[in-house]
Amino acid sequence: MPTSYQAPMKGDDDKKSWVSQSKQTNMATEPGNVSKLLENKGDVIFSIRPDQTLHEAVIILKEKRVGALIVTDEAGELIGILSERDIVRKLAETPGQTLPQKVEDLMTKKVEVCAPDETLISVLARMTNGRFRHMPVKCDDKLCGIVTIGDVVHYRLNELEHEALQLKQMIVG
């Protein structure tokens, strides 16, 4: 499942294809929440330390093909988030001088987080209202995943497709 839009790259066609309808999704009745999304997506979190450079961050973003990195301290605690958008804005402000700068000087320090039991509609509303695309997930005050607006929209589209299929089946009989 893609975590954010990425331009097509060599070898992309080798990936598994995704199926939007399955017996499990067709039988679901309750609205999706963050934990259901993470069951399919996984709990991989790509992080960086605040004293690392933006150059190092750009390399990780490119290699991992993600749109944001979680900034953690030595104990693995969340202290910020750094997105592609943050870096692009800084590039415009300080052309030719951006990449040597430290992550801590650019990261967003006040990070919105969600819980596994939060509904995806609530997460989507918070992301839309806050104009951000990545949200860390905390379980018992520990990082346990990250969701993107793309993940949430994809999951919701599958839910809506399921609802439409159920209505069609009710009509047809």
XYZ file of N, CA and C in Angstrom:
519
model
N 0.850 -1.160 0.000
C 0.000 0.000 0.000
C 0.904 1.235 0.000
N 0.751 2.149 -0.939
C 1.651 3.301 -0.996
C 1.419 4.232 0.187
N 2.513 4.805 0.712
C 2.395 5.714 1.837
C 2.251 7.151 1.390
N 2.691 7.461 0.208
C 2.479 8.783 -0.377
C 2.754 8.656 -1.858
N 2.337 9.648 -2.635
C 2.539 9.553 -4.072
C 4.015 9.563 -4.395
N 4.423 8.665 -5.261
C 5.790 8.615 -5.758
C 5.719 8.466 -7.265
N 6.590 9.169 -7.964
C 6.639 9.015 -9.405
C 7.037 7.581 -9.736
N 6.543 7.044 -10.859
C 6.901 5.671 -11.229
C 8.411 5.514 -11.361
N 8.893 4.371 -10.894
C 10.326 4.086 -10.974
C 10.518 2.700 -11.562
N 11.712 2.449 -12.069
C 12.044 1.157 -12.631
C 11.795 0.067 -11.587
N 11.124 -1.007 -11.971
C 10.838 -2.114 -11.075
C 9.501 -2.010 -10.382
N 8.788 -0.909 -10.581
C 7.482 -0.750 -9.937
C 6.502 -1.826 -10.359
N 6.594 -2.292 -11.603
C 5.658 -3.293 -12.093
C 5.858 -4.650 -11.430
N 6.986 -4.809 -10.727
C 7.277 -6.090 -10.082
C 6.515 -6.269 -8.766
N 5.898 -5.194 -8.269
C 5.209 -5.273 -6.977
C 3.905 -6.051 -7.100
N 3.464 -6.560 -5.930
C 2.189 -7.267 -5.894
C 1.065 -6.303 -6.234
N 0.038 -6.807 -6.851
C -1.131 -5.970 -7.097
C -2.046 -6.044 -5.879
N -2.884 -5.010 -5.715
C -3.791 -4.936 -4.591
C -5.198 -5.209 -5.060
N -5.939 -5.920 -4.236
C -7.318 -6.239 -4.550
C -8.189 -5.456 -3.583
N -9.152 -4.704 -4.131
C -9.954 -3.855 -3.264
C -11.088 -4.620 -2.588
N -11.516 -5.716 -3.142
C -12.595 -6.495 -2.547
C -12.072 -7.867 -2.134
N -12.420 -8.256 -0.939
C -12.086 -9.596 -0.460
C -13.240 -10.057 0.411
N -13.236 -11.323 0.750
C -14.287 -11.842 1.621
C -14.280 -11.091 2.952
N -13.081 -10.822 3.457
C -12.972 -10.123 4.748
C -13.543 -8.712 4.650
N -13.183 -7.947 3.615
C -13.691 -6.582 3.513
C -15.176 -6.567 3.196
N -15.673 -7.547 2.449
C -17.090 -7.580 2.113
C -17.966 -7.941 3.307
N -17.407 -8.580 4.322
C -18.187 -8.984 5.487
C -18.065 -7.973 6.633
N -17.169 -6.986 6.516
C -16.989 -6.004 7.586
C -18.226 -5.124 7.711
N -18.550 -4.776 8.947
C -19.736 -3.951 9.159
C -19.437 -2.657 9.903
N -18.395 -2.606 10.729
C -18.127 -1.391 11.478
C -17.159 -0.495 10.697
N -17.211 0.831 10.958
C -16.323 1.741 10.236
C -14.864 1.463 10.584
N -14.002 1.751 9.651
C -12.587 1.480 9.851
C -11.961 2.399 10.882
N -10.954 1.863 11.544
C -10.188 2.675 12.471
C -8.703 2.485 12.167
N -7.874 3.204 12.872
C -6.441 3.214 12.611
C -5.839 1.820 12.756
N -6.250 1.057 13.760
C -5.658 -0.271 13.956
C -5.952 -1.194 12.777
N -7.147 -1.093 12.192
C -7.467 -1.923 11.022
C -6.578 -1.545 9.839
N -6.344 -0.250 9.677
C -5.469 0.199 8.598
C -4.054 -0.328 8.813
N -3.564 -0.241 10.045
C -2.201 -0.702 10.339
C -2.057 -2.214 10.204
N -3.151 -2.968 10.413
C -3.088 -4.424 10.210
C -2.657 -4.740 8.788
N -3.179 -3.990 7.822
C -2.832 -4.220 6.421
C -1.534 -3.538 6.020
N -1.308 -2.349 6.533
C -0.151 -1.559 6.137
C 1.122 -2.020 6.836
N 1.007 -2.335 8.103
C 2.188 -2.651 8.896
C 2.551 -1.491 9.800
N 3.536 -1.715 10.645
C 3.896 -0.710 11.637
C 5.296 -0.135 11.436
N 5.809 -0.219 10.223
C 7.144 0.288 9.938
C 7.152 1.807 10.069
N 8.123 2.303 10.820
C 8.290 3.740 11.023
C 9.729 4.086 10.636
N 9.878 5.063 9.755
C 11.211 5.528 9.395
C 11.484 6.792 10.192
N 12.619 6.791 10.912
C 12.901 7.912 11.799
C 14.296 8.465 11.554
N 14.520 9.614 12.152
C 15.800 10.314 12.056
C 16.024 11.022 13.383
N 17.251 11.318 13.689
C 17.593 12.042 14.911
C 17.646 13.551 14.622
N 17.378 14.367 15.620
C 17.337 15.814 15.402
C 18.674 16.436 14.998
N 19.797 15.796 15.378
C 21.098 16.370 15.050
C 21.619 15.944 13.675
N 20.853 15.119 12.966
C 21.255 14.743 11.613
C 20.922 15.887 10.660
N 21.542 15.849 9.461
C 21.355 16.941 8.508
C 20.167 16.679 7.590
N 19.704 17.749 6.965
C 18.625 17.615 5.986
C 19.095 16.776 4.799
N 20.379 16.825 4.485
C 20.907 15.978 3.411
C 20.687 14.501 3.733
N 20.970 14.122 4.967
C 20.742 12.740 5.391
C 19.252 12.404 5.324
N 18.414 13.352 5.711
C 16.959 13.140 5.670
C 16.484 12.922 4.241
N 16.983 13.731 3.316
C 16.583 13.617 1.907
C 16.963 12.243 1.359
N 18.120 11.764 1.724
C 18.566 10.436 1.260
C 17.626 9.349 1.790
N 17.271 9.409 3.070
C 16.371 8.412 3.651
C 15.001 8.482 2.979
N 14.469 9.696 2.806
C 13.163 9.865 2.148
C 13.175 9.226 0.760
N 14.245 9.452 0.019
C 14.351 8.899 -1.342
C 14.471 7.372 -1.309
N 15.370 6.869 -0.480
C 15.599 5.417 -0.432
C 14.374 4.654 0.057
N 13.697 5.180 1.048
C 12.547 4.487 1.631
C 11.251 4.811 0.899
N 11.304 5.803 0.000
C 10.142 6.226 -0.787
C 8.962 6.590 0.105
N 9.262 7.459 1.075
C 8.247 7.963 1.986
C 8.237 9.488 1.924
N 7.195 10.090 2.464
C 7.039 11.530 2.414
C 7.364 12.248 3.707
N 7.657 11.508 4.767
C 7.975 12.147 6.052
C 8.777 11.181 6.918
N 9.543 11.760 7.823
C 10.312 10.990 8.793
C 9.910 11.429 10.195
N 9.803 10.472 11.074
C 9.537 10.755 12.477
C 10.875 11.114 13.120
N 10.903 12.191 13.873
C 12.126 12.604 14.563
C 12.028 12.103 15.998
N 13.030 11.319 16.394
C 13.028 10.708 17.724
C 14.314 11.042 18.465
N 14.222 11.025 19.791
C 15.420 11.209 20.614
C 16.124 9.866 20.783
N 17.148 9.848 21.608
C 17.943 8.623 21.804
C 17.109 7.472 22.368
N 16.064 7.798 23.121
C 15.209 6.768 23.721
C 14.095 6.318 22.779
N 14.054 6.887 21.577
C 13.022 6.508 20.614
C 11.711 7.245 20.803
N 11.731 8.296 21.628
C 10.523 9.085 21.888
C 10.302 10.088 20.761
N 9.065 10.281 20.394
C 8.674 11.240 19.367
C 8.954 12.661 19.835
N 9.742 13.409 19.031
C 9.996 14.819 19.367
C 9.672 15.736 18.181
N 9.359 15.144 17.033
C 9.020 15.968 15.882
C 8.743 15.131 14.648
N 8.434 15.836 13.560
C 8.223 15.184 12.275
C 8.808 16.099 11.203
N 9.388 15.505 10.183
C 9.991 16.248 9.080
C 9.407 15.713 7.785
N 8.765 16.589 7.019
C 8.135 16.162 5.772
C 8.863 16.737 4.561
N 8.573 16.148 3.406
C 9.103 16.678 2.141
C 8.714 18.139 1.988
N 7.496 18.463 2.348
C 6.993 19.833 2.225
C 7.827 20.794 3.069
N 8.220 20.383 4.288
C 9.077 21.217 5.138
C 10.395 21.519 4.434
N 10.964 20.499 3.819
C 12.260 20.651 3.157
C 12.141 21.549 1.932
N 11.104 21.373 1.149
C 10.913 22.199 -0.045
C 10.772 23.670 0.338
N 10.001 23.943 1.372
C 9.846 25.336 1.829
C 11.189 25.929 2.236
N 12.007 25.148 2.944
C 13.311 25.635 3.393
C 14.251 25.833 2.203
N 14.153 24.969 1.197
C 14.962 25.134 -0.011
C 14.666 26.472 -0.679
N 13.401 26.872 -0.686
C 13.014 28.150 -1.292
C 13.545 29.328 -0.475
N 13.603 29.183 0.848
C 14.070 30.262 1.718
C 15.593 30.400 1.717
N 16.290 29.262 1.662
C 17.754 29.284 1.774
C 18.382 28.466 0.642
N 18.237 28.915 -0.620
C 18.778 28.132 -1.735
C 20.294 27.938 -1.614
N 20.715 26.707 -1.840
C 22.138 26.379 -1.787
C 22.699 26.233 -0.391
N 21.881 26.488 0.637
C 22.375 26.420 2.011
C 21.526 25.503 2.887
N 20.596 24.802 2.284
C 19.605 24.055 3.055
C 20.109 22.709 3.548
N 20.709 21.931 2.691
C 21.020 20.538 3.031
C 21.961 20.355 4.214
N 22.900 21.264 4.485
C 23.746 21.081 5.685
C 23.035 21.392 6.999
N 21.854 22.004 6.956
C 21.150 22.384 8.182
C 20.672 21.148 8.946
N 20.440 21.319 10.224
C 20.028 20.225 11.105
C 18.521 20.010 11.036
N 18.116 18.768 11.204
C 16.704 18.393 11.223
C 15.960 19.172 12.305
N 16.563 19.321 13.485
C 15.905 19.989 14.607
C 15.555 21.441 14.310
N 16.260 22.062 13.373
C 15.989 23.457 13.029
C 14.785 23.607 12.107
N 14.332 22.519 11.532
C 13.263 22.578 10.539
C 12.040 21.735 10.906
N 12.230 20.732 11.744
C 11.140 19.794 12.048
C 9.952 20.500 12.685
N 8.786 19.918 12.521
C 7.589 20.359 13.223
C 7.641 19.733 14.613
N 7.629 20.577 15.642
C 7.781 20.076 17.008
C 6.454 19.710 17.653
N 5.388 20.396 17.266
C 4.069 20.078 17.814
C 3.395 19.113 16.837
N 3.484 17.828 17.143
C 3.032 16.780 16.234
C 1.670 16.254 16.659
N 0.744 16.252 15.716
C -0.575 15.631 15.952
C -0.391 14.122 15.876
N -0.909 13.409 16.850
C -0.856 11.945 16.852
C -2.272 11.402 16.978
N -2.420 10.139 16.626
C -3.714 9.481 16.797
C -3.511 8.171 17.546
N -4.612 7.610 17.969
C -4.602 6.339 18.694
C -5.146 5.246 17.779
N -4.822 4.002 18.052
C -5.292 2.899 17.206
C -6.808 2.788 17.120
N -7.523 3.207 18.160
C -8.977 3.070 18.136
C -9.685 4.276 17.508
N -8.936 5.267 17.060
C -9.552 6.436 16.422
C -10.085 6.061 15.041
N -11.265 6.580 14.714
C -11.844 6.272 13.403
C -11.062 6.976 12.307
N -11.063 6.363 11.133
C -10.348 6.932 9.993
C -10.998 8.225 9.520
N -12.305 8.337 9.683
C -12.981 9.573 9.294
C -12.481 10.722 10.174
N -12.289 10.471 11.452
C -11.769 11.485 12.363
C -10.333 11.863 11.991
N -9.507 10.868 11.697
C -8.117 11.118 11.302
C -8.080 11.938 10.013
N -8.902 11.554 9.050
C -8.952 12.271 7.774
C -9.371 13.730 7.987
N -10.357 13.955 8.840
C -10.811 15.320 9.130
C -9.690 16.134 9.780
N -8.979 15.545 10.733
C -7.877 16.245 11.402
C -6.761 16.589 10.425
N -6.430 15.649 9.532
C -5.385 15.902 8.543
C -5.807 17.003 7.571
N -7.038 16.945 7.130
C -7.538 17.940 6.183
C -7.578 19.323 6.828
N -8.128 19.404 8.026
C -8.214 20.696 8.726
C -6.838 21.259 9.073
N -5.907 20.392 9.459
C -4.562 20.821 9.827
C -3.618 20.981 8.653
N -4.055 20.553 7.475
C -3.262 20.643 6.245
C -1.910 19.917 6.368
N -1.965 18.692 6.894
C -0.780 17.840 6.931
C -1.162 16.463 6.413
N -0.170 15.672 6.020
C -0.432 14.406 5.341
C 0.084 13.172 6.069
N 0.739 13.347 7.203
C 1.317 12.213 7.934
C 0.988 12.352 9.409
N 0.557 11.232 10.013
C 0.201 11.269 11.429
C 0.740 10.022 12.133
N 1.637 10.222 13.100
C 2.125 9.093 13.887
C 1.003 8.498 14.740
N 1.111 7.216 15.014
C 0.145 6.506 15.847
C 0.851 6.126 17.141
N 0.205 6.436 18.265
C 0.772 6.089 19.564
C -0.115 5.077 20.261
N 0.506 4.027 20.769
C -0.158 2.988 21.567
C 0.494 3.019 22.949
N -0.268 3.332 23.969
C 0.273 3.396 25.335
C 1.525 4.277 25.409
N 1.454 5.451 24.814
C 2.548 6.435 24.802
C 3.799 5.982 24.049
N 3.689 4.957 23.233
C 4.803 4.497 22.398
C 4.394 4.595 20.942
N 5.327 4.952 20.077
C 5.046 4.965 18.648
C 4.766 3.550 18.176
N 3.696 3.377 17.401
C 3.375 2.025 16.918
C 3.016 2.034 15.435
N 3.210 3.158 14.750
C 2.939 3.219 13.320
C 2.792 4.645 12.862
N 2.523 4.783 11.581
C 2.257 6.090 10.990
C 1.231 5.885 9.890
N 0.288 6.806 9.793
C -0.703 6.749 8.720
C -0.569 8.009 7.883
N -0.845 7.859 6.596
C -0.797 8.991 5.684
C -2.200 9.273 5.172
N -2.373 10.434 4.637
C -3.676 10.782 4.091
C -4.018 9.834 2.940
N -3.001 9.407 2.197
C -3.222 8.441 1.122
C -3.720 7.105 1.639
N -3.137 6.642 2.747
C -3.580 5.389 3.372
C -5.046 5.476 3.764
N -5.414 6.592 4.397
C -6.769 6.769 4.901
C -7.764 6.857 3.748
N -7.422 7.648 2.731
C -8.325 7.781 1.578
C -8.502 6.435 0.885
N -7.417 5.694 0.700
C -7.504 4.377 0.054
C -8.410 3.435 0.850
N -8.233 3.413 2.160
C -9.054 2.553 3.012
C -10.525 2.967 2.943
N -10.767 4.292 3.012
C -12.149 4.789 2.940
C -12.788 4.461 1.602
N -12.036 4.579 0.514
C -12.583 4.230 -0.796
C -12.990 2.763 -0.833
N -12.195 1.906 -0.226
C -12.562 0.488 -0.154
C -13.830 0.300 0.671
N -13.960 1.049 1.775
C -15.181 0.974 2.580
C -16.398 1.411 1.768
N -16.255 2.511 1.047
C -17.371 3.013 0.234
C -17.718 2.043 -0.885
N -16.717 1.429 -1.483
C -16.961 0.425 -2.512
C -17.735 -0.751 -1.921
N -17.374 -1.138 -0.714
C -18.065 -2.223 -0.019
C -19.530 -1.853 0.260
N -19.738 -0.612 0.731
C -21.107 -0.162 0.995
C -21.943 -0.175 -0.284
N -21.350 0.298 -1.375
C -22.070 0.304 -2.657
C -22.402 -1.121 -3.092
N -21.464 -2.042 -2.894
C -21.701 -3.439 -3.247
C -22.830 -4.027 -2.401
N -22.840 -3.713 -1.110
C -23.917 -4.197 -0.239
C -25.273 -3.673 -0.696
N -25.329 -2.383 -1.026
C -26.598 -1.795 -1.505
C -27.034 -2.454 -2.804
N -26.098 -2.677 -3.695
C -26.418 -3.324 -4.980
C -26.960 -4.729 -4.736
N -26.356 -5.465 -3.808
C -26.791 -6.818 -3.500
C -28.190 -6.806 -2.866
N -28.483 -5.763 -2.078
C -29.826 -5.644 -1.486
C -30.854 -5.400 -2.560
N -30.522 -4.590 -3.562
C -31.444 -4.250 -4.620
C -31.667 -5.456 -5.533
N -30.601 -6.112 -5.912
C -30.674 -7.248 -6.830
C -31.273 -8.457 -6.138
N -30.965 -8.605 -4.871
C -31.572 -9.715 -4.129
C -30.652 -10.753 -3.827
